[in-house]
Tab-separated table of C-alpha atoms in Angstrom:
chain	number	residue	atom	x	y	z
G	1	TYR	CA	-15.375	1.901	11.018
G	2	GLY	CA	-16.560	5.388	10.123
G	3	PHE	CA	-15.405	5.238	6.490
G	4	ALA	CA	-18.844	6.370	5.307
G	5	ARG	CA	-18.826	9.470	7.497
G	6	GLY	CA	-19.388	12.619	5.438
G	7	PHE	CA	-20.366	10.801	2.229
G	8	GLU	CA	-23.848	11.153	0.773
G	9	VAL	CA	-23.403	7.792	-0.957
G	10	TYR	CA	-21.116	5.014	0.296
G	11	ASP	CA	-21.380	1.953	-1.941
G	12	GLN	CA	-19.241	-0.990	-0.881
G	13	ASP	CA	-19.384	-4.296	-2.726
G	14	ASN	CA	-17.815	-7.419	-1.271
G	15	PHE	CA	-15.836	-8.579	-4.303
G	16	GLY	CA	-13.235	-10.804	-2.645
G	17	HIS	CA	-10.075	-12.044	-4.327
G	18	ASN	CA	-11.751	-14.049	-7.071
G	19	ARG	CA	-13.917	-11.449	-8.774
G	20	LEU	CA	-13.171	-8.504	-11.050
G	21	SER	CA	-14.363	-5.200	-9.620
G	22	SER	CA	-13.590	-2.652	-12.341
G	23	PRO	CA	-16.615	-3.122	-14.656
G	24	THR	CA	-19.166	-2.756	-11.839
G	25	LEU	CA	-17.396	0.042	-9.972
G	26	VAL	CA	-16.610	2.141	-13.028
G	27	GLY	CA	-20.163	1.719	-14.276
G	28	LYS	CA	-21.396	3.255	-11.040
G	29	VAL	CA	-18.854	6.083	-11.279
G	30	LEU	CA	-19.936	6.960	-14.827
G	31	ALA	CA	-23.558	7.112	-13.689
G	32	ARG	CA	-22.672	9.414	-10.778
G	33	LEU	CA	-20.667	11.728	-13.022
G	34	GLU	CA	-23.670	12.081	-15.311
G	35	GLU	CA	-25.974	12.688	-12.349
G	36	TRP	CA	-23.716	15.250	-10.618
G	37	LYS	CA	-22.216	17.001	-13.633
G	38	ASP	CA	-23.919	20.330	-12.823
G	39	GLU	CA	-22.850	20.553	-9.173
G	40	PRO	CA	-19.624	20.254	-7.146
G	41	PHE	CA	-18.753	16.653	-6.347
G	42	PHE	CA	-16.125	14.473	-4.734
G	43	ILE	CA	-15.889	10.829	-5.806
G	44	TRP	CA	-13.455	8.336	-4.293
G	45	VAL	CA	-13.035	5.076	-6.230
G	46	HIS	CA	-11.146	2.023	-5.014
G	47	LEU	CA	-10.217	-0.111	-8.023
G	48	TRP	CA	-8.472	-3.159	-6.656
G	49	ASP	CA	-8.183	-5.578	-9.546
G	50	PRO	CA	-4.363	-5.166	-9.530
G	51	HIS	CA	-4.214	-7.456	-6.487
G	52	TYR	CA	-3.727	-11.103	-5.700
G	53	ASN	CA	-5.069	-13.507	-6.627
G	54	TYR	CA	-3.665	-12.427	-10.004
G	55	ILE	CA	-6.554	-13.251	-12.343
G	56	PRO	CA	-6.748	-10.832	-15.289
G	57	PRO	CA	-9.352	-11.901	-17.873
G	58	ALA	CA	-8.501	-12.724	-21.474
G	59	PRO	CA	-6.814	-11.252	-23.420
G	60	TRP	CA	-4.978	-9.380	-20.622
G	61	ASN	CA	-3.868	-12.667	-19.050
G	62	GLY	CA	-1.720	-13.261	-22.127
G	63	TYR	CA	-0.279	-9.806	-22.771
G	64	PHE	CA	2.647	-10.156	-20.360
G	65	ARG	CA	2.856	-13.912	-20.022
G	66	ALA	CA	6.259	-15.024	-18.806
G	67	GLY	CA	7.877	-17.699	-16.688
G	68	ARG	CA	6.108	-20.837	-15.563
G	69	GLN	CA	2.700	-21.113	-13.875
G	70	PRO	CA	3.063	-22.316	-10.259
G	71	PRO	CA	1.058	-25.327	-9.040
G	72	ARG	CA	-0.658	-23.243	-6.358
G	73	GLN	CA	-1.619	-19.593	-6.608
G	74	ASP	CA	-2.963	-18.648	-3.170
G	75	VAL	CA	-0.632	-15.698	-2.574
G	76	GLN	CA	-2.407	-14.815	0.669
G	77	CYS	CA	-0.670	-17.878	2.121
G	78	LEU	CA	2.489	-17.878	0.021
G	79	LYS	CA	3.432	-14.362	1.082
G	80	TRP	CA	4.354	-15.526	4.586
G	81	VAL	CA	6.994	-17.942	3.301
G	82	GLU	CA	10.475	-16.905	2.237
G	83	ASN	CA	11.188	-17.910	-1.395
G	84	PRO	CA	7.819	-19.728	-1.711
G	85	VAL	CA	8.127	-20.188	-5.482
G	86	SER	CA	10.892	-20.345	-8.072
G	87	ARG	CA	12.082	-17.315	-10.047
G	88	GLU	CA	10.297	-18.637	-13.106
G	89	GLN	CA	7.055	-18.956	-11.179
G	90	ALA	CA	7.481	-15.454	-9.756
G	91	LEU	CA	7.810	-14.160	-13.333
G	92	TRP	CA	4.476	-15.770	-14.142
G	93	PHE	CA	2.851	-14.030	-11.170
G	94	MET	CA	4.396	-10.723	-12.244
G	95	GLY	CA	3.085	-11.089	-15.794
G	96	GLN	CA	-0.436	-11.735	-14.541
G	97	TYR	CA	-0.202	-8.757	-12.200
G	98	ARG	CA	0.885	-6.544	-15.092
G	99	GLY	CA	-2.125	-7.837	-17.004
G	100	GLU	CA	-4.356	-6.740	-14.123
G	101	VAL	CA	-2.794	-3.267	-14.158
G	102	ALA	CA	-3.406	-2.946	-17.917
G	103	TYR	CA	-6.978	-4.226	-17.521
G	104	THR	CA	-7.729	-1.705	-14.765
G	105	ASP	CA	-6.093	1.090	-16.760
G	106	ARG	CA	-8.663	0.533	-19.494
G	107	TYR	CA	-11.509	1.166	-17.062
G	108	PHE	CA	-9.809	4.118	-15.417
G	109	GLY	CA	-9.528	5.569	-18.919
G	110	GLN	CA	-13.309	5.376	-19.200
G	111	ILE	CA	-13.611	7.663	-16.171
G	112	LEU	CA	-11.260	10.213	-17.747
G	113	GLU	CA	-13.151	10.004	-21.048
G	114	GLN	CA	-16.453	10.633	-19.271
G	115	ILE	CA	-15.019	13.691	-17.530
G	116	GLU	CA	-13.887	15.030	-20.903
G	117	GLN	CA	-17.178	14.283	-22.675
G	118	LEU	CA	-19.187	16.029	-19.949
G	119	GLY	CA	-17.035	19.151	-20.286
G	120	LEU	CA	-15.687	18.817	-16.745
G	121	ALA	CA	-11.973	18.399	-17.434
G	122	GLU	CA	-11.089	22.059	-16.875
G	123	GLN	CA	-12.784	22.159	-13.490
G	124	THR	CA	-11.991	18.729	-12.088
G	125	VAL	CA	-8.932	17.671	-10.094
G	126	VAL	CA	-8.018	14.020	-10.602
G	127	ALA	CA	-5.700	12.261	-8.131
G	128	VAL	CA	-4.460	8.714	-8.715
G	129	MET	CA	-2.450	6.705	-6.218
G	130	ALA	CA	-1.895	3.178	-4.958
G	131	ASP	CA	-2.016	1.955	-1.383
G	132	HIS	CA	0.868	-0.473	-1.908
G	133	GLY	CA	2.953	-2.254	-4.508
G	134	GLU	CA	3.688	-5.944	-4.947
G	135	ALA	CA	6.816	-8.014	-4.376
G	136	PHE	CA	7.923	-10.756	-6.745
G	137	LEU	CA	10.975	-12.213	-4.968
G	138	GLU	CA	13.134	-9.080	-5.366
G	139	HIS	CA	14.049	-9.663	-1.717
G	140	GLY	CA	12.812	-13.231	-1.442
G	141	TRP	CA	9.163	-12.466	-0.730
G	142	LEU	CA	5.863	-12.448	-2.581
G	143	GLY	CA	2.779	-10.245	-2.276
G	144	HIS	CA	2.436	-7.345	0.164
G	145	THR	CA	1.826	-6.296	3.822
G	146	ASN	CA	4.725	-8.466	4.956
G	147	ARG	CA	7.660	-6.015	4.529
G	148	LEU	CA	8.560	-2.399	3.733
G	149	ASP	CA	10.790	-2.769	0.664
G	150	GLU	CA	10.596	-0.024	-1.972
G	151	THR	CA	8.725	-2.377	-4.305
G	152	LEU	CA	5.918	-2.251	-1.731
G	153	ILE	CA	5.876	1.335	-0.425
G	154	HIS	CA	7.141	3.425	-3.390
G	155	VAL	CA	3.830	3.779	-5.216
G	156	PRO	CA	2.431	5.853	-8.090
G	157	LEU	CA	0.992	9.253	-7.160
G	158	MET	CA	-0.337	11.519	-9.925
G	159	ILE	CA	-2.441	14.666	-9.603
G	160	ARG	CA	-3.926	16.438	-12.612
G	161	ARG	CA	-5.028	19.963	-11.789
G	162	PRO	CA	-6.565	22.360	-14.327
G	163	GLY	CA	-4.237	25.210	-15.244
G	164	LYS	CA	-1.110	23.465	-13.920
G	165	GLU	CA	1.667	22.284	-16.212
G	166	ALA	CA	2.830	18.700	-15.972
G	167	GLY	CA	5.943	18.030	-13.928
G	168	HIS	CA	7.684	15.590	-11.633
G	169	ILE	CA	8.365	16.071	-7.939
G	170	ASP	CA	11.650	14.362	-7.140
G	171	ARG	CA	11.310	14.137	-3.392
G	172	VAL	CA	9.807	11.805	-0.857
G	173	VAL	CA	6.174	12.531	-0.005
G	174	SER	CA	3.492	10.636	1.858
G	175	THR	CA	0.148	9.462	0.511
G	176	ALA	CA	-1.215	10.650	3.868
G	177	GLY	CA	-0.793	14.210	2.573
G	178	VAL	CA	-3.048	13.772	-0.459
G	179	GLY	CA	-6.314	14.474	1.347
G	180	ARG	CA	-4.968	17.679	2.815
G	181	ARG	CA	-3.743	18.869	-0.582
G	182	LEU	CA	-7.096	18.154	-2.236
G	183	LEU	CA	-8.911	20.181	0.415
G	184	GLU	CA	-6.556	23.094	-0.089
G	185	VAL	CA	-6.989	22.943	-3.884
G	186	ALA	CA	-10.750	23.179	-3.300
G	187	GLY	CA	-10.251	26.239	-1.112
G	188	ILE	CA	-10.896	24.402	2.155
G	189	ASP	CA	-8.625	24.603	5.179
G	190	GLY	CA	-6.574	21.407	5.375
G	191	ALA	CA	-5.743	21.876	9.050
G	192	THR	CA	-8.207	19.129	9.957
G	193	PHE	CA	-5.531	16.683	8.785
G	194	GLY	CA	-3.359	17.847	11.665
G	195	ASP	CA	0.403	17.464	11.545
G	196	LEU	CA	0.595	15.192	8.496
G	197	PRO	CA	3.387	16.072	6.019
G	198	ALA	CA	2.019	18.323	3.261
G	199	LEU	CA	2.446	17.818	-0.466
G	200	PRO	CA	4.046	20.635	-2.497
G	201	ALA	CA	1.556	22.663	-4.505
G	202	SER	CA	3.569	22.268	-7.724
G	203	PRO	CA	6.753	20.549	-8.956
G	204	ASP	CA	8.779	23.675	-8.179
G	205	GLY	CA	6.893	24.500	-5.002
G	206	THR	CA	8.089	24.173	-1.447
G	207	ALA	CA	6.887	21.586	1.009
G	208	ASP	CA	7.621	20.216	4.421
G	209	GLU	CA	10.409	17.713	3.721
G	210	ARG	CA	10.054	15.840	6.959
G	211	PRO	CA	11.050	12.172	6.723
G	212	ILE	CA	8.198	9.737	6.123
G	213	VAL	CA	7.368	6.907	8.543
G	214	SER	CA	6.027	3.613	7.140
G	215	ARG	CA	4.856	0.562	9.108
G	216	THR	CA	3.522	-2.928	8.755
G	217	ILE	CA	0.453	-3.546	10.904
G	218	ARG	CA	-0.074	-7.282	10.678
G	219	ARG	CA	2.250	-10.215	11.301
G	220	GLY	CA	5.406	-8.429	10.259
G	221	CYS	CA	6.871	-6.001	12.758
G	222	TRP	CA	8.694	-3.443	10.605
G	223	THR	CA	9.111	0.326	10.607
G	224	ALA	CA	10.892	2.456	8.013
G	225	LEU	CA	11.960	6.085	7.914
G	226	SER	CA	12.505	7.502	4.418
G	227	THR	CA	14.024	10.715	3.156
G	228	THR	CA	14.507	11.587	-0.500
G	229	ARG	CA	17.878	9.825	-0.439
G	230	TYR	CA	18.139	7.517	2.560
G	231	LYS	CA	15.976	4.851	4.114
G	232	TYR	CA	16.319	3.427	7.613
G	233	LEU	CA	14.602	0.069	8.144
G	234	ILE	CA	14.123	-1.695	11.445
G	235	GLU	CA	12.582	-5.093	12.195
G	236	HIS	CA	11.759	-4.747	15.841
G	237	ARG	CA	10.815	-8.187	17.030
G	238	ARG	CA	14.486	-9.093	16.735
G	239	CYS	CA	15.867	-5.523	16.712
G	240	ARG	CA	17.629	-5.707	13.332
G	241	GLU	CA	18.315	-2.546	11.343
G	242	TRP	CA	19.436	-1.571	7.837
G	243	LEU	CA	20.368	1.653	6.055
G	244	PHE	CA	20.087	2.167	2.287
G	245	ASP	CA	21.140	4.931	-0.104
G	246	LEU	CA	18.167	5.022	-2.454
G	247	LYS	CA	19.875	7.303	-4.976
G	248	GLN	CA	22.806	4.939	-5.469
G	249	ASP	CA	20.957	1.731	-4.644
G	250	PRO	CA	17.215	2.013	-5.449
G	251	GLY	CA	16.879	-1.777	-5.292
G	252	GLU	CA	18.078	-1.853	-1.665
G	253	ALA	CA	20.752	-4.442	-2.358
G	254	THR	CA	23.481	-3.050	-0.081
G	255	ASP	CA	23.145	-2.226	3.614
G	256	ILE	CA	25.417	0.776	4.329
G	257	SER	CA	24.813	0.965	8.076
G	258	ALA	CA	28.352	-0.256	8.900
G	259	ALA	CA	29.956	2.030	6.300
G	260	GLN	CA	28.046	5.135	7.436
G	261	PRO	CA	27.578	4.891	11.222
G	262	GLU	CA	26.950	8.638	11.606
G	263	ARG	CA	24.177	8.557	9.022
G	264	LEU	CA	22.713	5.490	10.748
G	265	LEU	CA	22.671	7.334	14.064
G	266	GLU	CA	21.064	10.378	12.432
G	267	MET	CA	18.270	8.325	10.884
G	268	ARG	CA	17.735	6.340	14.064
G	269	HIS	CA	17.341	9.564	16.064
G	270	ALA	CA	15.035	11.014	13.391
G	271	LEU	CA	12.730	8.001	13.687
G	272	ALA	CA	12.681	8.348	17.476
G	273	GLU	CA	11.751	12.021	17.061
G	274	GLU	CA	8.883	11.190	14.687
G	275	LEU	CA	7.556	8.646	17.161
G	276	ARG	CA	7.712	11.218	19.960
G	277	ARG	CA	5.809	13.645	17.732
G	278	GLU	CA	3.105	11.029	17.168
G	279	ARG	CA	2.764	10.306	20.858
G	280	ALA	CA	2.469	14.024	21.627
G	281	LEU	CA	-0.357	14.297	19.091
G	282	GLY	CA	-2.099	11.256	20.495
G	283	VAL	CA	-1.688	9.205	17.324
G	284	ALA	CA	-2.565	5.617	18.222
G	285	ARG	CA	-4.413	2.627	16.872
G	286	ALA	CA	-8.122	2.801	17.549
G	287	MET	CA	-9.536	0.171	19.862
G	288	LEU	CA	-12.724	-1.312	18.399
G	289	PRO	CA	-15.537	-3.041	20.297
G	290	ARG	CA	-15.222	-6.830	20.266
G	291	GLU	CA	-18.478	-7.298	18.319
G	292	ILE	CA	-17.152	-5.033	15.541
G	293	VAL	CA	-13.910	-7.006	15.422
G	294	GLU	CA	-15.778	-10.318	15.227
G	295	GLN	CA	-17.989	-9.039	12.386
G	296	ALA	CA	-14.937	-7.788	10.508
G	297	GLU	CA	-13.109	-11.094	10.948
G	298	ALA	CA	-16.092	-12.999	9.563
G	299	ARG	CA	-16.220	-10.767	6.506
G	300	LEU	CA	-12.456	-10.890	5.956
G	301	ARG	CA	-12.548	-14.677	6.247
G	302	SER	CA	-15.220	-14.797	3.528
G	303	ILE	CA	-12.920	-13.049	1.043
G	304	GLY	CA	-9.717	-14.861	2.002
G	305	TYR	CA	-7.961	-12.431	4.361
G	306	VAL	CA	-8.316	-14.487	7.546
G	307	GLY	CA	-7.804	-18.177	8.104
G	308	GLY	CA	-6.628	-19.024	4.611
G	309	ALA	CA	-6.958	-17.889	1.027
G	310	GLN	CA	-9.244	-18.528	-1.870
G	311	THR	CA	-8.038	-20.077	-5.061
G	312	GLY	CA	-9.283	-19.036	-8.476
G	313	GLY	CA	-11.499	-21.074	-10.758
G	314	GLY	CA	-14.919	-22.489	-9.968
G	315	ASP	CA	-16.193	-22.427	-6.434
G	316	ALA	CA	-14.072	-20.722	-3.809
G	317	LYS	CA	-11.995	-23.135	-1.796
G	318	THR	CA	-10.422	-22.301	1.532
G	319	VAL	CA	-6.796	-23.349	1.835
G	320	THR	CA	-4.980	-23.672	5.133
G	321	CYS	CA	-1.740	-21.704	5.041
G	322	ALA	CA	0.106	-24.146	7.292
G	323	ARG	CA	0.106	-26.746	4.515
G	324	ILE	CA	2.571	-24.765	2.427
G	325	ALA	CA	5.736	-25.802	4.242
G	326	ASP	CA	6.988	-27.033	7.571
G	327	PRO	CA	5.604	-25.010	10.524
G	328	GLY	CA	8.996	-23.439	11.170
G	329	LYS	CA	9.094	-21.902	7.708
G	330	VAL	CA	5.512	-20.706	7.374
G	331	ASP	CA	6.126	-18.059	10.028
G	332	ALA	CA	8.387	-15.680	8.147
G	333	PHE	CA	9.078	-13.348	11.054
G	334	GLY	CA	9.539	-15.555	14.107
G	335	ASP	CA	6.003	-14.870	15.334
G	336	THR	CA	4.318	-17.539	17.418
G	337	ALA	CA	0.916	-16.365	16.168
G	338	ALA	CA	-0.577	-14.046	13.567
G	339	GLU	CA	-0.749	-11.203	16.079
G	340	PRO	CA	-0.047	-7.509	15.446
G	341	CYS	CA	3.197	-5.959	16.531
G	342	PRO	CA	3.079	-4.607	20.124
G	343	GLU	CA	2.505	-0.847	20.259
G	344	ASP	CA	5.787	-0.115	22.032
G	345	ALA	CA	7.937	-2.631	20.137
G	346	VAL	CA	9.732	-0.113	17.931
G	347	SER	CA	10.474	2.226	20.848
G	348	ARG	CA	11.877	-0.614	22.910
G	349	CYS	CA	13.951	-1.776	19.966
G	350	LEU	CA	15.360	1.707	19.330
G	351	GLU	CA	16.383	1.900	22.967
G	352	SER	CA	18.057	-1.481	22.617
G	353	VAL	CA	20.099	-0.653	19.498
G	354	GLU	CA	21.159	2.676	21.045
G	355	LYS	CA	22.870	0.709	23.811
G	356	GLN	CA	24.795	-1.491	21.391
G	357	PRO	CA	28.515	-0.667	21.065
């Protein structure tokens, strides 16, 4: 996939959903820091223990215990079913997830301690962010990748830069702008990142406040456009749309599209403009050779991403998702198969809603 391009070392372990990654990964990071302490370095670390299946080790599995343990815990399957567990069972999942976050935080702290002990803190930029959040029935769903609610796409983003005072940037930004900002901090031209929205250089600094586009890329067919205050959400297999005021309603409980038709039209047009900008820049999904796709599917199947999910405890066991409920309910989005959303679906849907009275 080209992820290793430009790296001198690219170390990828196949941990799957049933193993803890932090001890091994952080151990390797600490060794690299010691090895490279006298020269410029860039290290990217993907700690993914805060992830289903939610299996924090003791004692972290008891720190936030709440609710009632569900009979089955294969979230990779449960996430495609609306209201797959009770509220009490969702609380149990949430407590275990919080335990995973606390467990991972301990290991991330070891990285920061190593940077301090090596005398590198005043010359090292540290950026921390998440690729997604988790849902625990706030809108009736569990897990991630299935929707674009704020619980899933509003993620932590922290940058510690030597010589800069701490502060908070109260505006919408995109994680896609982090790489560009890090290059610029290092004195390297960030233009190679193209037209991606830039991050402000400081809490009081200016930045391109273009709205941010978010998408699902798997079974769900959703696109969102977010500004600092408003969020426009469209599900484009059935051409349904919502508008939320995130300042007044951060939990997205009330659709204001009928109450604010002018704002709805403005956000709808803004999304269409962003899509036109992408097309002009040639932004599109890469087409991979079939043999690469087949290899990837085999590997994803081995860790529970394709064809079922693995359950914790003992030997891995593959579970067929269709056993969760009746076939009509397993498919949360009206899809006849687990196929990606068509490339032009959102454009066609925007054209359709524009014609509605």
